[in-house]
Amino acid sequence: MPVIAPMPAARPARIPSQRDGSDAATADNTDAAVAGTTVDHLTETYRAHYRSLLGLAALLLDDTASCEDVVQEAFIRVHSARKRVRDPEKTLAYLRQTVVNLSRSALRRRILGLKLLSKPMPDMASAEEGAYDQLERRDLIKAMKGLQRRQREVLVLRYFADMTEAQVAETLGISLGSVKAYGSRGIAALRVAMEASA
């Protein structure tokens, strides 16, 4: 999957010193020391985890085109703010959190759009796109949509994205206890909804 990385912001050109030709190397070393996570590390992390990030967005949005847009936008935003990612090990966490936040924004825009439309647009996929699989998942998706937003996010990250409770807490910016509480309440509500639809 090709990655489209935005160009870094232009910096004022430095005039080389006439005493020696080592200013360019010194500038590169200074930039590397201040830069936070490197563009190469961010790009490799993005490439390695693109499918999982796309899957995460798909579980929150359930719309392939929007998911791809969200994941690309997440890369661009983290790329622009990469100086704030001091620990390269947290690059993936930043990408995941950005995907979740952008998915929330997309959902808000979608809800607003549905309110403004006179009649809802059909969202059934064609038979070629796996209608049979969608029918099997329809009840689960309907039940998930009926959960509170935070419960749905915790369950999606914990069970569909296969994150640990600590990773979910870090991604959503909430405490570990809150993750456990939202998770148990969400599962209970999901069980009730699934039993009612059976």
PDB file of C-alpha atoms in Angstrom:
ATOM      1  CA  MET A   1       0.000   0.000   0.000  1.00  0.00           C
ATOM      2  CA  PRO A   2       1.736   3.249  -1.033  1.00  0.00           C
ATOM      3  CA  VAL A   3       1.943   5.899   1.662  1.00  0.00           C
ATOM      4  CA  ILE A   4       1.445   9.528   0.773  1.00  0.00           C
ATOM      5  CA  ALA A   5       3.441  11.525   3.272  1.00  0.00           C
ATOM      6  CA  PRO A   6       2.985  15.291   3.450  1.00  0.00           C
ATOM      7  CA  MET A   7       6.010  17.463   2.816  1.00  0.00           C
ATOM      8  CA  PRO A   8       7.513  18.937   5.997  1.00  0.00           C
ATOM      9  CA  ALA A   9       7.118  22.652   6.508  1.00  0.00           C
ATOM     10  CA  ALA A  10       9.812  24.683   4.805  1.00  0.00           C
ATOM     11  CA  ARG A  11      12.499  26.105   7.055  1.00  0.00           C
ATOM     12  CA  PRO A  12      14.513  29.251   6.432  1.00  0.00           C
ATOM     13  CA  ALA A  13      17.718  28.489   4.586  1.00  0.00           C
ATOM     14  CA  ARG A  14      20.935  28.774   6.582  1.00  0.00           C
ATOM     15  CA  ILE A  15      23.929  30.496   5.105  1.00  0.00           C
ATOM     16  CA  PRO A  16      26.910  28.131   5.212  1.00  0.00           C
ATOM     17  CA  SER A  17      29.859  29.246   7.241  1.00  0.00           C
ATOM     18  CA  GLN A  18      32.931  30.231   5.232  1.00  0.00           C
ATOM     19  CA  ARG A  19      35.220  28.742   7.890  1.00  0.00           C
ATOM     20  CA  ASP A  20      34.229  25.138   7.182  1.00  0.00           C
ATOM     21  CA  GLY A  21      31.641  23.151   5.210  1.00  0.00           C
ATOM     22  CA  SER A  22      30.228  21.237   8.198  1.00  0.00           C
ATOM     23  CA  ASP A  23      27.205  23.460   8.911  1.00  0.00           C
ATOM     24  CA  ALA A  24      24.855  21.216   6.897  1.00  0.00           C
ATOM     25  CA  ALA A  25      25.848  18.157   8.939  1.00  0.00           C
ATOM     26  CA  THR A  26      25.500  20.131  12.193  1.00  0.00           C
ATOM     27  CA  ALA A  27      22.032  21.335  11.152  1.00  0.00           C
ATOM     28  CA  ASP A  28      20.963  17.775  10.327  1.00  0.00           C
ATOM     29  CA  ASN A  29      22.139  16.547  13.735  1.00  0.00           C
ATOM     30  CA  THR A  30      20.344  19.392  15.512  1.00  0.00           C
ATOM     31  CA  ASP A  31      17.123  18.675  13.600  1.00  0.00           C
ATOM     32  CA  ALA A  32      17.330  14.980  14.467  1.00  0.00           C
ATOM     33  CA  ALA A  33      17.806  15.746  18.156  1.00  0.00           C
ATOM     34  CA  VAL A  34      14.734  17.985  18.301  1.00  0.00           C
ATOM     35  CA  ALA A  35      12.498  16.172  15.841  1.00  0.00           C
ATOM     36  CA  GLY A  36      10.838  13.595  18.133  1.00  0.00           C
ATOM     37  CA  THR A  37       9.886  10.469  16.208  1.00  0.00           C
ATOM     38  CA  THR A  38      11.497  10.344  12.784  1.00  0.00           C
ATOM     39  CA  VAL A  39       9.590  10.426   9.518  1.00  0.00           C
ATOM     40  CA  ASP A  40      11.072   7.026   8.625  1.00  0.00           C
ATOM     41  CA  HIS A  41       9.923   5.461  11.916  1.00  0.00           C
ATOM     42  CA  LEU A  42       6.451   6.989  11.575  1.00  0.00           C
ATOM     43  CA  THR A  43       6.166   5.781   7.980  1.00  0.00           C
ATOM     44  CA  GLU A  44       7.318   2.242   8.866  1.00  0.00           C
ATOM     45  CA  THR A  45       4.880   2.113  11.803  1.00  0.00           C
ATOM     46  CA  TYR A  46       2.097   3.307   9.521  1.00  0.00           C
ATOM     47  CA  ARG A  47       2.927   0.723   6.848  1.00  0.00           C
ATOM     48  CA  ALA A  48       3.201  -2.116   9.364  1.00  0.00           C
ATOM     49  CA  HIS A  49      -0.089  -1.276  11.085  1.00  0.00           C
ATOM     50  CA  TYR A  50      -2.132   0.145   8.188  1.00  0.00           C
ATOM     51  CA  ARG A  51      -4.519  -2.823   8.040  1.00  0.00           C
ATOM     52  CA  SER A  52      -5.118  -2.874  11.799  1.00  0.00           C
ATOM     53  CA  LEU A  53      -5.746   0.899  11.793  1.00  0.00           C
ATOM     54  CA  LEU A  54      -8.131   0.475   8.876  1.00  0.00           C
ATOM     55  CA  GLY A  55      -9.894  -2.327  10.758  1.00  0.00           C
ATOM     56  CA  LEU A  56     -10.178  -0.124  13.839  1.00  0.00           C
ATOM     57  CA  ALA A  57     -11.776   2.666  11.818  1.00  0.00           C
ATOM     58  CA  ALA A  58     -14.070   0.136  10.084  1.00  0.00           C
ATOM     59  CA  LEU A  59     -15.369  -1.111  13.423  1.00  0.00           C
ATOM     60  CA  LEU A  60     -16.232   2.436  14.457  1.00  0.00           C
ATOM     61  CA  LEU A  61     -17.520   3.720  11.095  1.00  0.00           C
ATOM     62  CA  ASP A  62     -18.577   0.659   9.029  1.00  0.00           C
ATOM     63  CA  ASP A  63     -17.858   2.519   5.761  1.00  0.00           C
ATOM     64  CA  THR A  64     -14.751   1.578   3.771  1.00  0.00           C
ATOM     65  CA  ALA A  65     -14.224   4.901   1.984  1.00  0.00           C
ATOM     66  CA  SER A  66     -14.531   6.916   5.196  1.00  0.00           C
ATOM     67  CA  CYS A  67     -12.206   4.484   6.981  1.00  0.00           C
ATOM     68  CA  GLU A  68      -9.471   4.949   4.401  1.00  0.00           C
ATOM     69  CA  ASP A  69      -9.865   8.726   4.630  1.00  0.00           C
ATOM     70  CA  VAL A  70      -9.688   8.607   8.429  1.00  0.00           C
ATOM     71  CA  VAL A  71      -6.532   6.471   8.466  1.00  0.00           C
ATOM     72  CA  GLN A  72      -4.771   8.676   5.896  1.00  0.00           C
ATOM     73  CA  GLU A  73      -5.787  11.802   7.812  1.00  0.00           C
ATOM     74  CA  ALA A  74      -4.479  10.232  11.038  1.00  0.00           C
ATOM     75  CA  PHE A  75      -1.094   9.675   9.415  1.00  0.00           C
ATOM     76  CA  ILE A  76      -0.977  13.264   8.142  1.00  0.00           C
ATOM     77  CA  ARG A  77      -1.886  14.697  11.557  1.00  0.00           C
ATOM     78  CA  VAL A  78       0.605  12.566  13.478  1.00  0.00           C
ATOM     79  CA  HIS A  79       3.234  13.396  10.841  1.00  0.00           C
ATOM     80  CA  SER A  80       2.592  17.105  11.370  1.00  0.00           C
ATOM     81  CA  ALA A  81       2.815  16.713  15.165  1.00  0.00           C
ATOM     82  CA  ARG A  82       5.638  14.159  15.214  1.00  0.00           C
ATOM     83  CA  LYS A  83       7.878  16.416  17.334  1.00  0.00           C
ATOM     84  CA  ARG A  84       5.467  15.828  20.212  1.00  0.00           C
ATOM     85  CA  VAL A  85       5.972  12.048  19.985  1.00  0.00           C
ATOM     86  CA  ARG A  86       9.175  11.921  22.053  1.00  0.00           C
ATOM     87  CA  ASP A  87       9.063   8.150  22.571  1.00  0.00           C
ATOM     88  CA  PRO A  88       9.065   6.279  19.234  1.00  0.00           C
ATOM     89  CA  GLU A  89       7.347   3.345  20.959  1.00  0.00           C
ATOM     90  CA  LYS A  90       4.248   5.540  21.380  1.00  0.00           C
ATOM     91  CA  THR A  91       3.916   6.294  17.673  1.00  0.00           C
ATOM     92  CA  LEU A  92       1.352   3.526  17.168  1.00  0.00           C
ATOM     93  CA  ALA A  93      -0.627   4.697  20.206  1.00  0.00           C
ATOM     94  CA  TYR A  94      -0.739   8.228  18.751  1.00  0.00           C
ATOM     95  CA  LEU A  95      -1.948   6.844  15.409  1.00  0.00           C
ATOM     96  CA  ARG A  96      -4.651   4.730  17.094  1.00  0.00           C
ATOM     97  CA  GLN A  97      -5.879   7.602  19.240  1.00  0.00           C
ATOM     98  CA  THR A  98      -6.001   9.883  16.202  1.00  0.00           C
ATOM     99  CA  VAL A  99      -7.992   7.271  14.251  1.00  0.00           C
ATOM    100  CA  VAL A 100     -10.499   7.020  17.122  1.00  0.00           C
ATOM    101  CA  ASN A 101     -10.839  10.811  17.395  1.00  0.00           C
ATOM    102  CA  LEU A 102     -11.257  11.274  13.645  1.00  0.00           C
ATOM    103  CA  SER A 103     -13.823   8.453  13.571  1.00  0.00           C
ATOM    104  CA  ARG A 104     -15.825  10.275  16.248  1.00  0.00           C
ATOM    105  CA  SER A 105     -15.733  13.446  14.165  1.00  0.00           C
ATOM    106  CA  ALA A 106     -16.842  11.537  11.064  1.00  0.00           C
ATOM    107  CA  LEU A 107     -19.751  10.035  13.001  1.00  0.00           C
ATOM    108  CA  ARG A 108     -20.805  13.475  14.223  1.00  0.00           C
ATOM    109  CA  ARG A 109     -20.767  14.816  10.654  1.00  0.00           C
ATOM    110  CA  ARG A 110     -22.703  11.774   9.442  1.00  0.00           C
ATOM    111  CA  ILE A 111     -25.383  12.217  12.119  1.00  0.00           C
ATOM    112  CA  LEU A 112     -25.714  15.884  11.205  1.00  0.00           C
ATOM    113  CA  GLY A 113     -25.968  14.949   7.525  1.00  0.00           C
ATOM    114  CA  LEU A 114     -28.692  12.390   8.229  1.00  0.00           C
ATOM    115  CA  LYS A 115     -30.676  14.993  10.137  1.00  0.00           C
ATOM    116  CA  LEU A 116     -30.487  17.335   7.170  1.00  0.00           C
ATOM    117  CA  LEU A 117     -31.469  14.738   4.559  1.00  0.00           C
ATOM    118  CA  SER A 118     -35.142  14.386   3.763  1.00  0.00           C
ATOM    119  CA  LYS A 119     -34.836  10.609   3.554  1.00  0.00           C
ATOM    120  CA  PRO A 120     -31.979   8.315   4.536  1.00  0.00           C
ATOM    121  CA  MET A 121     -29.672   6.921   1.879  1.00  0.00           C
ATOM    122  CA  PRO A 122     -29.689   3.133   1.472  1.00  0.00           C
ATOM    123  CA  ASP A 123     -26.558   1.497   2.867  1.00  0.00           C
ATOM    124  CA  MET A 124     -27.045  -2.094   1.711  1.00  0.00           C
ATOM    125  CA  ALA A 125     -24.060  -3.489  -0.128  1.00  0.00           C
ATOM    126  CA  SER A 126     -24.432  -5.447  -3.353  1.00  0.00           C
ATOM    127  CA  ALA A 127     -24.465  -9.241  -3.352  1.00  0.00           C
ATOM    128  CA  GLU A 128     -20.920  -9.290  -4.728  1.00  0.00           C
ATOM    129  CA  GLU A 129     -19.635  -7.357  -1.722  1.00  0.00           C
ATOM    130  CA  GLY A 130     -20.616 -10.022   0.759  1.00  0.00           C
ATOM    131  CA  ALA A 131     -24.276  -9.476   1.543  1.00  0.00           C
ATOM    132  CA  TYR A 132     -24.426 -12.855   3.261  1.00  0.00           C
ATOM    133  CA  ASP A 133     -21.731 -11.864   5.776  1.00  0.00           C
ATOM    134  CA  GLN A 134     -23.471  -8.565   6.419  1.00  0.00           C
ATOM    135  CA  LEU A 135     -26.749 -10.310   7.181  1.00  0.00           C
ATOM    136  CA  GLU A 136     -25.021 -12.453   9.802  1.00  0.00           C
ATOM    137  CA  ARG A 137     -23.431  -9.394  11.402  1.00  0.00           C
ATOM    138  CA  ARG A 138     -26.493  -7.153  11.150  1.00  0.00           C
ATOM    139  CA  ASP A 139     -27.873  -7.985  14.587  1.00  0.00           C
ATOM    140  CA  LEU A 140     -24.490  -7.497  16.241  1.00  0.00           C
ATOM    141  CA  ILE A 141     -23.910  -4.176  14.492  1.00  0.00           C
ATOM    142  CA  LYS A 142     -27.403  -2.992  15.419  1.00  0.00           C
ATOM    143  CA  ALA A 143     -26.808  -3.961  19.041  1.00  0.00           C
ATOM    144  CA  MET A 144     -23.392  -2.226  19.040  1.00  0.00           C
ATOM    145  CA  LYS A 145     -24.913   0.966  17.649  1.00  0.00           C
ATOM    146  CA  GLY A 146     -27.434   0.923  20.499  1.00  0.00           C
ATOM    147  CA  LEU A 147     -24.677   1.100  23.134  1.00  0.00           C
ATOM    148  CA  GLN A 148     -23.459   4.316  24.695  1.00  0.00           C
ATOM    149  CA  ARG A 149     -20.598   5.859  22.718  1.00  0.00           C
ATOM    150  CA  ARG A 150     -17.919   5.160  25.330  1.00  0.00           C
ATOM    151  CA  GLN A 151     -19.113   1.571  25.876  1.00  0.00           C
ATOM    152  CA  ARG A 152     -19.009   0.941  22.120  1.00  0.00           C
ATOM    153  CA  GLU A 153     -15.505   2.395  21.805  1.00  0.00           C
ATOM    154  CA  VAL A 154     -14.172   0.303  24.698  1.00  0.00           C
ATOM    155  CA  LEU A 155     -15.683  -2.924  23.327  1.00  0.00           C
ATOM    156  CA  VAL A 156     -14.465  -2.263  19.786  1.00  0.00           C
ATOM    157  CA  LEU A 157     -10.919  -1.505  20.909  1.00  0.00           C
ATOM    158  CA  ARG A 158     -10.795  -4.315  23.482  1.00  0.00           C
ATOM    159  CA  TYR A 159     -12.356  -7.183  21.556  1.00  0.00           C
ATOM    160  CA  PHE A 160     -12.317  -6.310  17.859  1.00  0.00           C
ATOM    161  CA  ALA A 161      -8.955  -4.484  17.746  1.00  0.00           C
ATOM    162  CA  ASP A 162      -7.562  -6.952  20.329  1.00  0.00           C
ATOM    163  CA  MET A 163      -6.022  -4.278  22.554  1.00  0.00           C
ATOM    164  CA  THR A 164      -5.214  -4.792  26.211  1.00  0.00           C
ATOM    165  CA  GLU A 165      -7.168  -2.804  28.776  1.00  0.00           C
ATOM    166  CA  ALA A 166      -4.102  -0.605  29.324  1.00  0.00           C
ATOM    167  CA  GLN A 167      -3.852   0.143  25.585  1.00  0.00           C
ATOM    168  CA  VAL A 168      -7.562   0.995  25.468  1.00  0.00           C
ATOM    169  CA  ALA A 169      -7.145   3.353  28.438  1.00  0.00           C
ATOM    170  CA  GLU A 170      -4.202   5.066  26.742  1.00  0.00           C
ATOM    171  CA  THR A 171      -5.961   5.327  23.378  1.00  0.00           C
ATOM    172  CA  LEU A 172      -9.162   6.809  24.807  1.00  0.00           C
ATOM    173  CA  GLY A 173      -7.417   8.884  27.465  1.00  0.00           C
ATOM    174  CA  ILE A 174      -9.356   7.357  30.374  1.00  0.00           C
ATOM    175  CA  SER A 175      -8.384   5.380  33.469  1.00  0.00           C
ATOM    176  CA  LEU A 176      -8.000   1.599  33.568  1.00  0.00           C
ATOM    177  CA  GLY A 177     -10.924   1.386  36.014  1.00  0.00           C
ATOM    178  CA  SER A 178     -13.136   3.289  33.581  1.00  0.00           C
ATOM    179  CA  VAL A 179     -12.190   0.872  30.798  1.00  0.00           C
ATOM    180  CA  LYS A 180     -13.254  -2.079  32.984  1.00  0.00           C
ATOM    181  CA  ALA A 181     -16.508  -0.376  34.018  1.00  0.00           C
ATOM    182  CA  TYR A 182     -17.491   0.663  30.481  1.00  0.00           C
ATOM    183  CA  GLY A 183     -16.523  -2.793  29.200  1.00  0.00           C
ATOM    184  CA  SER A 184     -18.617  -4.757  31.705  1.00  0.00           C
ATOM    185  CA  ARG A 185     -21.643  -2.465  31.293  1.00  0.00           C
ATOM    186  CA  GLY A 186     -21.289  -2.608  27.509  1.00  0.00           C
ATOM    187  CA  ILE A 187     -21.170  -6.417  27.472  1.00  0.00           C
ATOM    188  CA  ALA A 188     -24.225  -6.608  29.725  1.00  0.00           C
ATOM    189  CA  ALA A 189     -26.158  -4.197  27.501  1.00  0.00           C
ATOM    190  CA  LEU A 190     -25.006  -6.054  24.379  1.00  0.00           C
ATOM    191  CA  ARG A 191     -26.165  -9.392  25.809  1.00  0.00           C
ATOM    192  CA  VAL A 192     -29.614  -7.975  26.564  1.00  0.00           C
ATOM    193  CA  ALA A 193     -29.904  -6.462  23.077  1.00  0.00           C
ATOM    194  CA  MET A 194     -28.805  -9.686  21.355  1.00  0.00           C
ATOM    195  CA  GLU A 195     -31.239 -11.794  23.372  1.00  0.00           C
ATOM    196  CA  ALA A 196     -34.077  -9.410  22.508  1.00  0.00           C
ATOM    197  CA  SER A 197     -33.327  -9.660  18.775  1.00  0.00           C
ATOM    198  CA  ALA A 198     -33.085 -13.492  18.796  1.00  0.00           C
TER     199      ALA A 198
END
